[in-house]
Structure formats: structure tokens, C-alpha cells
PDB file of C-alpha atoms in Angstrom:
ATOM      1  CA  UNK A 238     149.823 135.652 142.093  1.00  0.00           C
ATOM      2  CA  UNK A 239     149.712 133.882 138.426  1.00  0.00           C
ATOM      3  CA  UNK A 240     146.683 135.281 136.652  1.00  0.00           C
ATOM      4  CA  UNK A 241     144.578 132.662 135.166  1.00  0.00           C
ATOM      5  CA  UNK A 242     144.569 132.036 131.403  1.00  0.00           C
ATOM      6  CA  UNK A 243     140.781 131.812 130.029  1.00  0.00           C
ATOM      7  CA  UNK A 244     140.089 128.661 128.646  1.00  0.00           C
ATOM      8  CA  UNK A 245     138.532 128.253 125.010  1.00  0.00           C
ATOM      9  CA  UNK A 246     134.745 127.597 125.335  1.00  0.00           C
ATOM     10  CA  UNK A 247     133.433 125.861 122.216  1.00  0.00           C
ATOM     11  CA  UNK A 248     130.054 127.327 122.411  1.00  0.00           C
ATOM     12  CA  UNK A 249     131.378 131.042 122.272  1.00  0.00           C
ATOM     13  CA  UNK A 250     133.280 129.562 119.042  1.00  0.00           C
ATOM     14  CA  UNK A 251     129.554 128.391 117.904  1.00  0.00           C
ATOM     15  CA  UNK A 252     128.228 131.675 118.683  1.00  0.00           C
ATOM     16  CA  UNK A 253     130.856 133.544 116.780  1.00  0.00           C
ATOM     17  CA  UNK A 254     130.153 131.139 113.942  1.00  0.00           C
ATOM     18  CA  UNK A 255     126.325 131.691 114.085  1.00  0.00           C
ATOM     19  CA  UNK A 256     127.016 135.607 114.088  1.00  0.00           C
ATOM     20  CA  UNK A 257     129.335 135.271 110.996  1.00  0.00           C
ATOM     21  CA  UNK A 258     126.792 133.542 109.109  1.00  0.00           C
ATOM     22  CA  UNK A 259     123.950 136.031 110.080  1.00  0.00           C
ATOM     23  CA  UNK A 260     126.134 138.909 108.475  1.00  0.00           C
ATOM     24  CA  UNK A 261     126.928 136.998 105.653  1.00  0.00           C
ATOM     25  CA  UNK A 262     123.416 136.159 104.995  1.00  0.00           C
ATOM     26  CA  UNK A 263     122.448 139.792 105.815  1.00  0.00           C
ATOM     27  CA  UNK A 264     125.070 140.953 103.331  1.00  0.00           C
ATOM     28  CA  UNK A 265     123.612 138.452 100.525  1.00  0.00           C
ATOM     29  CA  UNK A 266     120.124 139.773 101.400  1.00  0.00           C
ATOM     30  CA  UNK A 267     121.105 143.348 100.478  1.00  0.00           C
ATOM     31  CA  UNK A 268     122.952 142.396  97.728  1.00  0.00           C
ATOM     32  CA  UNK A 269     119.625 140.816  95.992  1.00  0.00           C
ATOM     33  CA  UNK A 270     117.526 143.594  97.258  1.00  0.00           C
ATOM     34  CA  UNK A 271     119.943 146.385  95.467  1.00  0.00           C
ATOM     35  CA  UNK A 272     119.865 144.150  92.065  1.00  0.00           C
ATOM     36  CA  UNK A 273     115.816 143.854  92.354  1.00  0.00           C
ATOM     37  CA  UNK A 274     115.740 147.645  93.235  1.00  0.00           C
ATOM     38  CA  UNK A 275     117.750 148.032  90.070  1.00  0.00           C
ATOM     39  CA  UNK A 276     115.710 145.600  87.961  1.00  0.00           C
ATOM     40  CA  UNK A 277     112.604 147.384  89.039  1.00  0.00           C
ATOM     41  CA  UNK A 278     113.572 150.363  87.403  1.00  0.00           C
ATOM     42  CA  UNK A 279     114.085 148.769  83.917  1.00  0.00           C
ATOM     43  CA  UNK A 280     111.728 149.086  81.089  1.00  0.00           C
ATOM     44  CA  UNK A 281     110.325 145.832  80.002  1.00  0.00           C
ATOM     45  CA  UNK A 282     112.435 145.565  76.674  1.00  0.00           C
ATOM     46  CA  UNK A 283     115.660 146.559  78.294  1.00  0.00           C
ATOM     47  CA  UNK A 284     115.049 143.668  81.159  1.00  0.00           C
ATOM     48  CA  UNK A 285     114.303 141.249  78.663  1.00  0.00           C
ATOM     49  CA  UNK A 286     117.685 142.060  76.653  1.00  0.00           C
ATOM     50  CA  UNK A 287     119.732 141.788  79.471  1.00  0.00           C
ATOM     51  CA  UNK A 288     118.252 138.618  80.488  1.00  0.00           C
ATOM     52  CA  UNK A 289     118.867 137.128  77.146  1.00  0.00           C
ATOM     53  CA  UNK A 290     122.497 138.477  77.146  1.00  0.00           C
ATOM     54  CA  UNK A 291     123.099 136.730  80.698  1.00  0.00           C
ATOM     55  CA  UNK A 292     121.317 133.412  79.768  1.00  0.00           C
ATOM     56  CA  UNK A 293     123.990 133.674  76.420  1.00  0.00           C
ATOM     57  CA  UNK A 294     127.043 134.006  78.842  1.00  0.00           C
ATOM     58  CA  UNK A 295     125.844 131.416  81.355  1.00  0.00           C
ATOM     59  CA  UNK A 296     125.348 128.833  78.430  1.00  0.00           C
ATOM     60  CA  UNK A 297     129.076 129.641  77.087  1.00  0.00           C
ATOM     61  CA  UNK A 298     130.985 130.215  80.336  1.00  0.00           C
ATOM     62  CA  UNK A 299     129.103 128.789  83.323  1.00  0.00           C
ATOM     63  CA  UNK A 300     129.026 125.211  84.477  1.00  0.00           C
ATOM     64  CA  UNK A 301     125.752 125.762  86.274  1.00  0.00           C
ATOM     65  CA  UNK A 302     123.888 122.432  86.072  1.00  0.00           C
ATOM     66  CA  UNK A 303     125.228 121.959  82.837  1.00  0.00           C
ATOM     67  CA  UNK A 304     125.481 118.026  83.403  1.00  0.00           C
ATOM     68  CA  UNK A 305     121.802 117.657  84.734  1.00  0.00           C
ATOM     69  CA  UNK A 306     120.250 120.166  82.066  1.00  0.00           C
ATOM     70  CA  UNK A 307     121.984 118.116  79.168  1.00  0.00           C
ATOM     71  CA  UNK A 308     121.056 115.038  80.799  1.00  0.00           C
ATOM     72  CA  UNK A 309     117.371 115.539  81.239  1.00  0.00           C
ATOM     73  CA  UNK A 310     117.066 117.046  77.689  1.00  0.00           C
ATOM     74  CA  UNK A 311     119.001 113.749  76.224  1.00  0.00           C
ATOM     75  CA  UNK A 312     116.456 111.697  77.959  1.00  0.00           C
ATOM     76  CA  UNK A 313     113.434 113.643  77.042  1.00  0.00           C
ATOM     77  CA  UNK A 314     114.483 114.614  73.642  1.00  0.00           C
ATOM     78  CA  UNK A 315     116.518 111.633  72.503  1.00  0.00           C
ATOM     79  CA  UNK A 316     115.787 112.407  68.907  1.00  0.00           C
ATOM     80  CA  UNK A 317     116.624 116.191  68.940  1.00  0.00           C
ATOM     81  CA  UNK A 318     120.258 117.214  67.512  1.00  0.00           C
ATOM     82  CA  UNK A 319     122.664 118.497  70.047  1.00  0.00           C
ATOM     83  CA  UNK A 320     122.487 121.923  68.374  1.00  0.00           C
ATOM     84  CA  UNK A 321     118.508 121.919  69.285  1.00  0.00           C
ATOM     85  CA  UNK A 322     118.952 120.809  72.797  1.00  0.00           C
ATOM     86  CA  UNK A 323     121.661 123.665  73.113  1.00  0.00           C
ATOM     87  CA  UNK A 324     119.011 126.058  71.831  1.00  0.00           C
ATOM     88  CA  UNK A 325     116.206 124.755  74.356  1.00  0.00           C
ATOM     89  CA  UNK A 326     119.054 125.291  77.179  1.00  0.00           C
ATOM     90  CA  UNK A 327     119.804 128.649  75.939  1.00  0.00           C
ATOM     91  CA  UNK A 328     115.949 129.734  75.837  1.00  0.00           C
ATOM     92  CA  UNK A 329     115.294 127.959  79.312  1.00  0.00           C
ATOM     93  CA  UNK A 330     118.047 130.406  80.892  1.00  0.00           C
ATOM     94  CA  UNK A 331     116.476 133.073  79.420  1.00  0.00           C
ATOM     95  CA  UNK A 332     113.143 132.211  80.667  1.00  0.00           C
ATOM     96  CA  UNK A 333     114.657 131.633  84.332  1.00  0.00           C
ATOM     97  CA  UNK A 334     116.531 135.229  84.225  1.00  0.00           C
ATOM     98  CA  UNK A 335     113.354 136.929  82.960  1.00  0.00           C
ATOM     99  CA  UNK A 336     111.392 135.063  85.583  1.00  0.00           C
ATOM    100  CA  UNK A 337     113.261 136.892  88.420  1.00  0.00           C
ATOM    101  CA  UNK A 338     112.709 140.404  86.650  1.00  0.00           C
ATOM    102  CA  UNK A 339     109.163 139.526  86.789  1.00  0.00           C
ATOM    103  CA  UNK A 340     108.808 138.776  89.988  1.00  0.00           C
ATOM    104  CA  UNK A 341     110.566 142.068  90.923  1.00  0.00           C
ATOM    105  CA  UNK A 342     108.333 143.945  88.632  1.00  0.00           C
ATOM    106  CA  UNK A 343     105.002 142.543  89.396  1.00  0.00           C
ATOM    107  CA  UNK A 344     105.042 143.941  93.128  1.00  0.00           C
ATOM    108  CA  UNK A 345     105.301 147.719  91.315  1.00  0.00           C
ATOM    109  CA  UNK A 346     103.207 146.998  88.067  1.00  0.00           C
ATOM    110  CA  UNK A 347     100.670 144.133  88.375  1.00  0.00           C
ATOM    111  CA  UNK A 348      97.304 145.687  90.310  1.00  0.00           C
ATOM    112  CA  UNK A 349      94.003 144.642  90.600  1.00  0.00           C
ATOM    113  CA  UNK A 350      93.276 147.676  88.405  1.00  0.00           C
ATOM    114  CA  UNK A 351      95.507 146.718  85.383  1.00  0.00           C
ATOM    115  CA  UNK A 352      95.849 142.913  85.398  1.00  0.00           C
ATOM    116  CA  UNK A 353      94.069 142.499  82.160  1.00  0.00           C
ATOM    117  CA  UNK A 354      97.055 144.361  80.689  1.00  0.00           C
ATOM    118  CA  UNK A 355      99.267 141.499  81.602  1.00  0.00           C
ATOM    119  CA  UNK A 356      97.519 138.101  82.262  1.00  0.00           C
ATOM    120  CA  UNK A 357      94.722 136.432  80.457  1.00  0.00           C
ATOM    121  CA  UNK A 358      92.913 133.293  81.806  1.00  0.00           C
ATOM    122  CA  UNK A 359      92.039 129.938  79.944  1.00  0.00           C
ATOM    123  CA  UNK A 360      89.240 128.124  81.117  1.00  0.00           C
ATOM    124  CA  UNK A 361      88.151 130.540  83.547  1.00  0.00           C
ATOM    125  CA  UNK A 362      84.933 129.214  84.413  1.00  0.00           C
ATOM    126  CA  UNK A 363      86.624 126.247  85.756  1.00  0.00           C
ATOM    127  CA  UNK A 364      89.179 128.129  87.950  1.00  0.00           C
ATOM    128  CA  UNK A 365      86.036 130.249  89.247  1.00  0.00           C
ATOM    129  CA  UNK A 366      83.814 127.329  89.797  1.00  0.00           C
ATOM    130  CA  UNK A 367      86.601 125.574  92.275  1.00  0.00           C
ATOM    131  CA  UNK A 368      87.775 129.031  93.707  1.00  0.00           C
ATOM    132  CA  UNK A 369      84.318 130.256  94.739  1.00  0.00           C
ATOM    133  CA  UNK A 370      83.221 126.453  95.793  1.00  0.00           C
ATOM    134  CA  UNK A 371      82.663 125.793  99.487  1.00  0.00           C
ATOM    135  CA  UNK A 372      84.603 122.429  98.612  1.00  0.00           C
ATOM    136  CA  UNK A 373      88.334 122.152  99.426  1.00  0.00           C
ATOM    137  CA  UNK A 374      90.553 122.074  96.291  1.00  0.00           C
ATOM    138  CA  UNK A 375      94.019 120.740  95.581  1.00  0.00           C
ATOM    139  CA  UNK A 376      95.715 122.929  93.000  1.00  0.00           C
ATOM    140  CA  UNK A 377      99.205 121.281  91.154  1.00  0.00           C
ATOM    141  CA  UNK A 378     101.701 122.643  88.764  1.00  0.00           C
ATOM    142  CA  UNK A 379     105.291 122.511  88.098  1.00  0.00           C
ATOM    143  CA  UNK A 380     108.623 124.235  87.713  1.00  0.00           C
ATOM    144  CA  UNK A 381     107.257 125.852  84.473  1.00  0.00           C
ATOM    145  CA  UNK A 382     106.731 129.450  83.136  1.00  0.00           C
ATOM    146  CA  UNK A 383     106.106 131.834  86.160  1.00  0.00           C
ATOM    147  CA  UNK A 384     104.540 129.666  89.060  1.00  0.00           C
ATOM    148  CA  UNK A 385     105.329 132.654  91.394  1.00  0.00           C
ATOM    149  CA  UNK A 386     103.477 135.073  89.460  1.00  0.00           C
ATOM    150  CA  UNK A 387     100.695 132.681  89.081  1.00  0.00           C
ATOM    151  CA  UNK A 388     100.266 132.374  92.689  1.00  0.00           C
ATOM    152  CA  UNK A 389     100.477 135.957  92.908  1.00  0.00           C
ATOM    153  CA  UNK A 390      97.942 136.606  90.570  1.00  0.00           C
ATOM    154  CA  UNK A 391      95.430 134.123  91.800  1.00  0.00           C
ATOM    155  CA  UNK A 392      95.494 136.011  95.299  1.00  0.00           C
ATOM    156  CA  UNK A 393      95.085 139.227  93.402  1.00  0.00           C
ATOM    157  CA  UNK A 394      91.930 137.854  92.105  1.00  0.00           C
ATOM    158  CA  UNK A 395      90.727 136.418  95.309  1.00  0.00           C
ATOM    159  CA  UNK A 396      91.702 133.086  95.178  1.00  0.00           C
ATOM    160  CA  UNK A 397      93.595 132.344  98.617  1.00  0.00           C
ATOM    161  CA  UNK A 398      95.295 129.425  98.974  1.00  0.00           C
ATOM    162  CA  UNK A 399      97.999 127.535 101.131  1.00  0.00           C
ATOM    163  CA  UNK A 400     101.071 126.678  99.578  1.00  0.00           C
ATOM    164  CA  UNK A 401     103.761 124.252 100.836  1.00  0.00           C
ATOM    165  CA  UNK A 402     107.353 125.465 100.125  1.00  0.00           C
ATOM    166  CA  UNK A 403     110.648 124.802 101.444  1.00  0.00           C
ATOM    167  CA  UNK A 404     112.223 127.481 103.427  1.00  0.00           C
ATOM    168  CA  UNK A 405     115.358 129.091 101.940  1.00  0.00           C
ATOM    169  CA  UNK A 406     118.466 128.717 104.124  1.00  0.00           C
ATOM    170  CA  UNK A 407     118.883 132.834 104.114  1.00  0.00           C
ATOM    171  CA  UNK A 408     116.341 133.699 106.716  1.00  0.00           C
ATOM    172  CA  UNK A 409     116.391 137.142 105.495  1.00  0.00           C
ATOM    173  CA  UNK A 410     115.768 136.066 102.025  1.00  0.00           C
ATOM    174  CA  UNK A 411     113.051 133.542 103.170  1.00  0.00           C
ATOM    175  CA  UNK A 412     111.217 136.051 105.060  1.00  0.00           C
ATOM    176  CA  UNK A 413     111.370 138.598 101.902  1.00  0.00           C
ATOM    177  CA  UNK A 414     110.321 135.853  99.518  1.00  0.00           C
ATOM    178  CA  UNK A 415     107.642 135.064 102.193  1.00  0.00           C
ATOM    179  CA  UNK A 416     106.475 138.563 102.058  1.00  0.00           C
ATOM    180  CA  UNK A 417     106.151 138.711  98.278  1.00  0.00           C
ATOM    181  CA  UNK A 418     104.172 135.210  98.226  1.00  0.00           C
ATOM    182  CA  UNK A 419     101.624 136.105 101.080  1.00  0.00           C
ATOM    183  CA  UNK A 420     101.112 139.709  99.759  1.00  0.00           C
ATOM    184  CA  UNK A 421      97.798 138.664  98.099  1.00  0.00           C
ATOM    185  CA  UNK A 422      96.417 136.331 100.444  1.00  0.00           C
ATOM    186  CA  UNK A 423      98.781 133.025 100.012  1.00  0.00           C
ATOM    187  CA  UNK A 424      99.806 131.422 103.180  1.00  0.00           C
ATOM    188  CA  UNK A 425     102.956 129.694 103.411  1.00  0.00           C
ATOM    189  CA  UNK A 426     103.729 126.117 105.045  1.00  0.00           C
ATOM    190  CA  UNK A 427     107.128 124.683 105.287  1.00  0.00           C
ATOM    191  CA  UNK A 428     107.145 121.251 103.889  1.00  0.00           C
ATOM    192  CA  UNK A 429     108.701 119.608 107.048  1.00  0.00           C
ATOM    193  CA  UNK A 430     105.988 118.433 109.362  1.00  0.00           C
ATOM    194  CA  UNK A 431     103.118 120.237 107.545  1.00  0.00           C
ATOM    195  CA  UNK A 432     100.758 116.970 107.187  1.00  0.00           C
ATOM    196  CA  UNK A 433      98.432 117.980 109.927  1.00  0.00           C
ATOM    197  CA  UNK A 434      98.055 121.775 108.730  1.00  0.00           C
ATOM    198  CA  UNK A 435      97.111 120.764 105.618  1.00  0.00           C
ATOM    199  CA  UNK A 436      94.535 118.116 106.806  1.00  0.00           C
ATOM    200  CA  UNK A 437      92.961 120.767 108.999  1.00  0.00           C
ATOM    201  CA  UNK A 438      93.090 123.381 105.858  1.00  0.00           C
ATOM    202  CA  UNK A 439      91.332 121.023 103.343  1.00  0.00           C
ATOM    203  CA  UNK A 440      88.868 119.992 106.046  1.00  0.00           C
ATOM    204  CA  UNK A 441      87.739 123.855 106.470  1.00  0.00           C
ATOM    205  CA  UNK A 442      87.244 124.003 102.592  1.00  0.00           C
ATOM    206  CA  UNK A 443      90.655 125.685 101.674  1.00  0.00           C
ATOM    207  CA  UNK A 444      92.724 125.462  98.935  1.00  0.00           C
ATOM    208  CA  UNK A 445      96.222 123.889  98.823  1.00  0.00           C
ATOM    209  CA  UNK A 446      98.712 124.695  95.823  1.00  0.00           C
ATOM    210  CA  UNK A 447     101.535 122.414  95.198  1.00  0.00           C
ATOM    211  CA  UNK A 448     104.452 122.105  92.996  1.00  0.00           C
ATOM    212  CA  UNK A 449     103.939 118.512  91.674  1.00  0.00           C
ATOM    213  CA  UNK A 450     107.267 117.657  89.814  1.00  0.00           C
ATOM    214  CA  UNK A 451     109.700 117.140  93.113  1.00  0.00           C
ATOM    215  CA  UNK A 452     111.569 114.313  93.420  1.00  0.00           C
ATOM    216  CA  UNK A 453     110.199 111.821  95.805  1.00  0.00           C
ATOM    217  CA  UNK A 454     113.045 109.113  96.117  1.00  0.00           C
ATOM    218  CA  UNK A 455     112.917 105.348  95.482  1.00  0.00           C
ATOM    219  CA  UNK A 456     109.872 104.926  97.482  1.00  0.00           C
ATOM    220  CA  UNK A 457     107.752 107.591  95.661  1.00  0.00           C
ATOM    221  CA  UNK A 458     104.895 106.792  93.270  1.00  0.00           C
ATOM    222  CA  UNK A 459     106.920 106.299  90.159  1.00  0.00           C
ATOM    223  CA  UNK A 460     105.326 107.089  86.636  1.00  0.00           C
ATOM    224  CA  UNK A 461     106.262 108.778  83.526  1.00  0.00           C
ATOM    225  CA  UNK A 462     106.385 112.206  83.108  1.00  0.00           C
ATOM    226  CA  UNK A 463     107.182 113.732  79.506  1.00  0.00           C
ATOM    227  CA  UNK A 464     108.208 109.837  78.580  1.00  0.00           C
ATOM    228  CA  UNK A 465     110.673 109.265  81.383  1.00  0.00           C
ATOM    229  CA  UNK A 466     110.126 107.662  84.481  1.00  0.00           C
ATOM    230  CA  UNK A 467     109.860 110.059  87.707  1.00  0.00           C
ATOM    231  CA  UNK A 468     109.338 109.600  91.273  1.00  0.00           C
ATOM    232  CA  UNK A 469     106.281 111.467  92.599  1.00  0.00           C
ATOM    233  CA  UNK A 470     105.219 112.261  96.451  1.00  0.00           C
ATOM    234  CA  UNK A 471     102.206 110.106  97.069  1.00  0.00           C
ATOM    235  CA  UNK A 472     100.856 112.638  99.439  1.00  0.00           C
ATOM    236  CA  UNK A 473      99.859 115.084  96.590  1.00  0.00           C
ATOM    237  CA  UNK A 474      97.466 112.323  95.536  1.00  0.00           C
ATOM    238  CA  UNK A 475      96.202 111.601  99.068  1.00  0.00           C
ATOM    239  CA  UNK A 476      95.665 114.990 100.099  1.00  0.00           C
ATOM    240  CA  UNK A 477      93.003 115.045  97.227  1.00  0.00           C
ATOM    241  CA  UNK A 478      91.693 111.543  97.632  1.00  0.00           C
ATOM    242  CA  UNK A 479      91.517 111.821 101.439  1.00  0.00           C
ATOM    243  CA  UNK A 480      89.393 115.111 101.854  1.00  0.00           C
ATOM    244  CA  UNK A 481      87.678 114.542  98.326  1.00  0.00           C
ATOM    245  CA  UNK A 482      89.074 117.689  97.089  1.00  0.00           C
ATOM    246  CA  UNK A 483      89.174 118.088  93.064  1.00  0.00           C
ATOM    247  CA  UNK A 484      92.460 118.287  91.928  1.00  0.00           C
ATOM    248  CA  UNK A 485      93.330 121.049  89.415  1.00  0.00           C
ATOM    249  CA  UNK A 486      96.055 120.729  87.181  1.00  0.00           C
ATOM    250  CA  UNK A 487      97.119 124.102  86.052  1.00  0.00           C
ATOM    251  CA  UNK A 488     100.131 126.381  84.804  1.00  0.00           C
ATOM    252  CA  UNK A 489     101.212 130.121  84.471  1.00  0.00           C
ATOM    253  CA  UNK A 490     103.374 130.543  80.757  1.00  0.00           C
ATOM    254  CA  UNK A 491     104.670 133.335  79.236  1.00  0.00           C
ATOM    255  CA  UNK A 492     102.964 134.356  75.975  1.00  0.00           C
ATOM    256  CA  UNK A 493     105.233 134.130  73.024  1.00  0.00           C
ATOM    257  CA  UNK A 494     108.277 134.643  75.125  1.00  0.00           C
ATOM    258  CA  UNK A 495     107.009 138.430  75.938  1.00  0.00           C
ATOM    259  CA  UNK A 496     107.991 139.825  79.541  1.00  0.00           C
ATOM    260  CA  UNK A 497     105.073 140.297  81.814  1.00  0.00           C
ATOM    261  CA  UNK A 498     102.652 138.585  79.311  1.00  0.00           C
ATOM    262  CA  UNK A 499     101.072 135.413  81.014  1.00  0.00           C
ATOM    263  CA  UNK A 500      98.465 133.070  80.257  1.00  0.00           C
ATOM    264  CA  UNK A 501      96.990 131.482  83.417  1.00  0.00           C
ATOM    265  CA  UNK A 502      95.073 128.134  82.731  1.00  0.00           C
ATOM    266  CA  UNK A 503      93.188 125.451  84.055  1.00  0.00           C
ATOM    267  CA  UNK A 504      94.297 122.484  82.114  1.00  0.00           C
ATOM    268  CA  UNK A 505      92.288 119.736  83.710  1.00  0.00           C
ATOM    269  CA  UNK A 506      90.185 118.847  86.657  1.00  0.00           C
ATOM    270  CA  UNK A 507      89.981 115.508  88.416  1.00  0.00           C
ATOM    271  CA  UNK A 508      87.181 115.169  90.836  1.00  0.00           C
ATOM    272  CA  UNK A 509      86.864 112.390  93.518  1.00  0.00           C
ATOM    273  CA  UNK A 510      83.061 112.583  93.490  1.00  0.00           C
ATOM    274  CA  UNK A 511      82.804 112.934  89.640  1.00  0.00           C
ATOM    275  CA  UNK A 512      85.015 110.713  88.007  1.00  0.00           C
ATOM    276  CA  UNK A 513      83.558 108.670  85.066  1.00  0.00           C
ATOM    277  CA  UNK A 514      86.986 108.019  83.532  1.00  0.00           C
ATOM    278  CA  UNK A 515      88.519 106.792  86.887  1.00  0.00           C
ATOM    279  CA  UNK A 516      91.402 109.162  87.391  1.00  0.00           C
ATOM    280  CA  UNK A 517      90.710 109.352  91.090  1.00  0.00           C
ATOM    281  CA  UNK A 518      90.574 105.370  91.677  1.00  0.00           C
ATOM    282  CA  UNK A 519      94.047 105.224  93.272  1.00  0.00           C
ATOM    283  CA  UNK A 520      97.236 107.094  94.239  1.00  0.00           C
ATOM    284  CA  UNK A 521      98.929 105.521  90.929  1.00  0.00           C
ATOM    285  CA  UNK A 522      96.083 106.543  88.867  1.00  0.00           C
ATOM    286  CA  UNK A 523      95.779 110.236  90.104  1.00  0.00           C
ATOM    287  CA  UNK A 524      99.559 110.688  90.159  1.00  0.00           C
ATOM    288  CA  UNK A 525      99.527 109.410  86.619  1.00  0.00           C
ATOM    289  CA  UNK A 526      96.897 111.743  85.501  1.00  0.00           C
ATOM    290  CA  UNK A 527      98.225 115.024  86.862  1.00  0.00           C
ATOM    291  CA  UNK A 528     101.794 114.268  85.247  1.00  0.00           C
ATOM    292  CA  UNK A 529     100.188 113.859  82.040  1.00  0.00           C
ATOM    293  CA  UNK A 530      98.333 117.056  82.374  1.00  0.00           C
ATOM    294  CA  UNK A 531     101.351 119.009  83.478  1.00  0.00           C
ATOM    295  CA  UNK A 532     103.344 117.230  80.457  1.00  0.00           C
ATOM    296  CA  UNK A 533     100.421 118.687  78.050  1.00  0.00           C
ATOM    297  CA  UNK A 534     101.074 122.289  79.453  1.00  0.00           C
ATOM    298  CA  UNK A 535     105.021 121.810  79.508  1.00  0.00           C
ATOM    299  CA  UNK A 536     104.607 120.790  75.328  1.00  0.00           C
ATOM    300  CA  UNK A 537     103.240 124.168  74.838  1.00  0.00           C
ATOM    301  CA  UNK A 538     106.479 125.941  75.633  1.00  0.00           C
ATOM    302  CA  UNK A 539     109.425 123.395  76.532  1.00  0.00           C
ATOM    303  CA  UNK A 540     111.668 126.501  76.925  1.00  0.00           C
ATOM    304  CA  UNK A 541     109.917 127.532  79.798  1.00  0.00           C
ATOM    305  CA  UNK A 542     110.292 124.443  81.729  1.00  0.00           C
ATOM    306  CA  UNK A 543     113.330 124.174  84.529  1.00  0.00           C
ATOM    307  CA  UNK A 544     115.407 121.426  82.659  1.00  0.00           C
ATOM    308  CA  UNK A 545     118.086 121.987  85.290  1.00  0.00           C
ATOM    309  CA  UNK A 546     115.847 120.733  87.795  1.00  0.00           C
ATOM    310  CA  UNK A 547     116.856 117.104  89.066  1.00  0.00           C
ATOM    311  CA  UNK A 548     113.395 115.819  88.276  1.00  0.00           C
ATOM    312  CA  UNK A 549     114.294 112.519  86.597  1.00  0.00           C
ATOM    313  CA  UNK A 550     116.344 109.690  88.755  1.00  0.00           C
ATOM    314  CA  UNK A 551     117.240 106.001  87.908  1.00  0.00           C
ATOM    315  CA  UNK A 552     114.432 103.822  89.138  1.00  0.00           C
ATOM    316  CA  UNK A 553     114.671 100.788  91.116  1.00  0.00           C
ATOM    317  CA  UNK A 554     115.079  97.715  89.098  1.00  0.00           C
ATOM    318  CA  UNK A 555     111.652  96.251  90.015  1.00  0.00           C
ATOM    319  CA  UNK A 556     110.033  99.801  89.006  1.00  0.00           C
ATOM    320  CA  UNK A 557     111.703 100.005  85.792  1.00  0.00           C
ATOM    321  CA  UNK A 558     110.614  96.551  84.812  1.00  0.00           C
ATOM    322  CA  UNK A 559     106.843  97.457  85.755  1.00  0.00           C
ATOM    323  CA  UNK A 560     107.061 100.591  83.947  1.00  0.00           C
ATOM    324  CA  UNK A 561     108.710  99.060  80.624  1.00  0.00           C
ATOM    325  CA  UNK A 562     105.824  96.534  80.622  1.00  0.00           C
ATOM    326  CA  UNK A 563     103.049  99.334  81.233  1.00  0.00           C
ATOM    327  CA  UNK A 564     104.626 101.160  78.217  1.00  0.00           C
TER     328      UNK A 564
END
């Protein structure tokens, strides 16, 4: 009697592929955790020096987002020399590397008893007034400074918030990053399908924190950011206007380039219930307002902005024409 040859079952191959991907994700997670463990043992000055050396190496050898970074800097600083733009690029990579170190250091060094050694606040009355209010609030910032430590510090001060963020592809790294973000009171929501939960959170008087400089595609709300047309998500303004929540533009920047020395600032507040200047008249006006505030914060330390971020895209012809007329 012939022995039947087992047939290949596609779903078994798919299961093996998923298992292989899971093993690869876990291996990547272990490598990252090992690197973080080493970083946590480093003194601040040594970590800063290593970040500076790594930034120089990336600029000289690495093609990481080279074209995107150069294009962004060319648009925003058209009158700067090539050497000046390269200096900003190198300083940006140093800031990014240092940000990773600071996230690792914050878990071990930044506590409720010693926060004043590392963080100072600007316009603290505005921050406290909105944190302690029973009204909802929408806090917007950008890919600038160390926004992760900014959220961690806000939670440390008792200002709990809900943050919208995209899940990382690696589930092990995603869970670890989520634990850091939620360690002091932040609640994380996946950006896909979160509108109902956000509305409920704001209706209950909660605080929503959002990175406001994400590209929203050709159908977004177009306005100028740092003098260049950018597409913004309409939902950010709608969250504030629909709930009557004040919109707070803020930023956490590194002071004088020193590691673990931050200033968390409330740049400005736009309140739909107290709006003499008309910033909250429409989605367009409020979107224009918070982009102007974020631009003000970036101008204080241009090297701490993520110039590798694909923030600016080519607007549709009719939008480009409208923005040119408005300028």
C-alpha cells in the first residue's frame, strides 16, 4: 500500500511565517532593551559625546532621510548657505540621538522629588489653570525637542492625558514604549478608529494630547507652517471646536543643548469660549493659529525639530493658488 504524501497546506506556511516574524521582532526588542540598559548606565556627558559622534557619522556616511532632510531645509531656509543647512542637519541628528538617551535616562533619574533639577516651566500658570480645570483641553505640540519627556513630566506633575499615537509594527517594542508613556498617567489610543473614544474622553472633561505636525494628505486643511504649505488634519481643530475645549500649544525643548535639561512651555491658548481675536472661528483659522504657535517654538531651537520628518508635500494646484494669494 502506497504511503500518501502529505500535501502542502498554505496556512501552515503562513503560520511559520508569522512565527518567524515574531521571533525576529523579539530579537529586535532584546537588542533595543540591551542598548537602553547600557545607555542607562552612562553619565550624561559621556552619553552626550557619544550622541554627537554618532550624529557626525550618520551625516558623513549614512543616507538616512538625506533627500527629505535636505529638501525640507531648502524650503524653510532658502537663503541659508549649504554649510549652514548641513550644520542644522548634524545638530538635528545629535538632538535625535540625545532624545533616545533621555527617554532611557528619564525612567531612572527623573522623579517627583528631583524634577526641578531637570525641568523648568514657562507660563506655568496657564498650564496649571487648564490642567486643574474641569473643562476638557486639547494640547498640541510637534516633532520638536523631547515631546516624550514632556508627556512623561506632565504625568509626573499629575496632569493626566490621553494621547493619540500610531502603534509600532514590532508588538514587543510597542508594548514597552506604551509602558513608558503610560507610567505616569498617560493613556494611549491607536490613531485608527479612535474618534468615538476621543469624543467621550473630551465630553468627560479629559485632556487630549496630539502631535499636530502630521501630514494629512491632499484633502487635509492646508496652511503655511514655517512659511511652507503643509496639510493638517482637520480633526485636531474639530476636537477643540466640537467640545468647546481650549487648545493649548506647547513644547518641551532642550535648554542650550544640555542633556536632561528641559523647558516645558505653554506657548499660547486658544479658547472657543473666550476668543476676542477670532482664532476659533473655523477649522481653518484654528489650524492656522496652532501652526503659527508651533513655528514660534521651533524658531527658538531650529536644530531640535525633526527635519527628516516628511511634513511638507506638494499641495494641489488650487490649494497652492489660494495660499499664494493669501501670502
